Amino acid sequence: MATTTLDITKEHCPMTFVKTKIALSRLQTGDTLEVLLSEGEPLDNVPRNAKEQGYNVISVEHVEGTTHKVIIKK
């Protein structure tokens, strides 16, 4: 299993989940994606959309300032 990191802290919706979905599509089943994103819409939408698409959201945690980390397992 591998972990990939995706930094979308400078992106805005809807590109946040578009980029997350592209990154997830490149992973093997069982791999994890660590997504760094900003609070607000990205923090609300990325975990919710990932769950709706059938991915396993393992954790959502605050990193620093307005940055959060979401770990998604494919």
Coordinates of C-alpha atoms in Angstrom, one line a residue:
M1 CA 0.0 0.0 0.0
A2 CA 1.2 3.5 -0.9
T3 CA 0.3 6.9 0.3
T4 CA 0.2 9.9 -2.1
T5 CA -0.1 13.5 -1.0
L6 CA -2.1 16.1 -2.8
D7 CA -1.9 19.8 -1.9
I8 CA -5.1 21.6 -3.0
T9 CA -4.8 24.5 -0.4
K10 CA -4.7 27.0 -3.2
E11 CA -7.6 25.5 -5.2
H12 CA -11.3 26.5 -5.1
C13 CA -14.4 24.5 -5.5
P14 CA -15.2 22.7 -7.7
M15 CA -11.6 22.1 -8.7
T16 CA -10.8 20.8 -5.2
F17 CA -12.8 17.6 -5.6
V18 CA -12.0 17.3 -9.4
K19 CA -8.3 17.2 -8.5
T20 CA -8.9 14.8 -5.6
K21 CA -10.9 12.5 -7.8
I22 CA -8.2 12.4 -10.5
A23 CA -5.6 11.6 -7.9
L24 CA -7.8 8.8 -6.4
S25 CA -8.3 7.3 -9.9
R26 CA -4.5 6.9 -10.2
L27 CA -4.2 4.9 -7.0
Q28 CA -4.4 1.2 -6.6
T29 CA -7.2 -0.3 -4.4
G30 CA -6.0 -0.1 -0.8
D31 CA -3.7 2.9 -1.3
T32 CA -4.4 6.1 0.6
L33 CA -4.5 9.7 -0.5
E34 CA -3.5 12.5 1.9
V35 CA -5.2 15.7 0.8
L36 CA -4.1 19.0 2.2
L37 CA -6.9 21.6 1.8
S38 CA -8.3 24.8 3.3
E39 CA -11.2 25.2 5.6
G40 CA -14.6 26.2 4.3
E41 CA -16.0 24.7 1.2
P42 CA -13.1 22.4 0.4
L43 CA -13.2 20.9 3.9
D44 CA -17.0 20.5 3.7
N45 CA -17.1 19.1 0.2
V46 CA -14.0 16.9 -0.4
P47 CA -14.7 14.4 2.5
R48 CA -18.5 14.3 1.7
N49 CA -18.0 13.8 -2.0
A50 CA -15.4 11.1 -1.4
K51 CA -17.8 9.2 0.8
E52 CA -20.6 9.6 -1.9
Q53 CA -18.2 8.2 -4.5
G54 CA -17.6 5.1 -2.3
Y55 CA -14.2 6.0 -0.9
N56 CA -13.3 5.4 2.8
V57 CA -12.5 8.7 4.6
I58 CA -10.2 7.6 7.3
S59 CA -9.6 10.9 9.1
V60 CA -10.0 14.7 8.9
E61 CA -7.6 16.7 11.0
H62 CA -6.4 20.2 11.5
V63 CA -2.8 20.8 10.5
E64 CA -2.2 24.5 11.1
G65 CA -3.9 27.8 10.4
T66 CA -6.6 27.2 7.9
T67 CA -5.0 24.0 6.5
H68 CA -6.6 20.6 7.2
K69 CA -5.6 17.1 6.1
V70 CA -8.1 14.5 4.9
I71 CA -6.9 10.9 4.5
I72 CA -8.9 8.9 2.0
K73 CA -8.5 5.2 1.3
K74 CA -9.3 3.9 -2.2

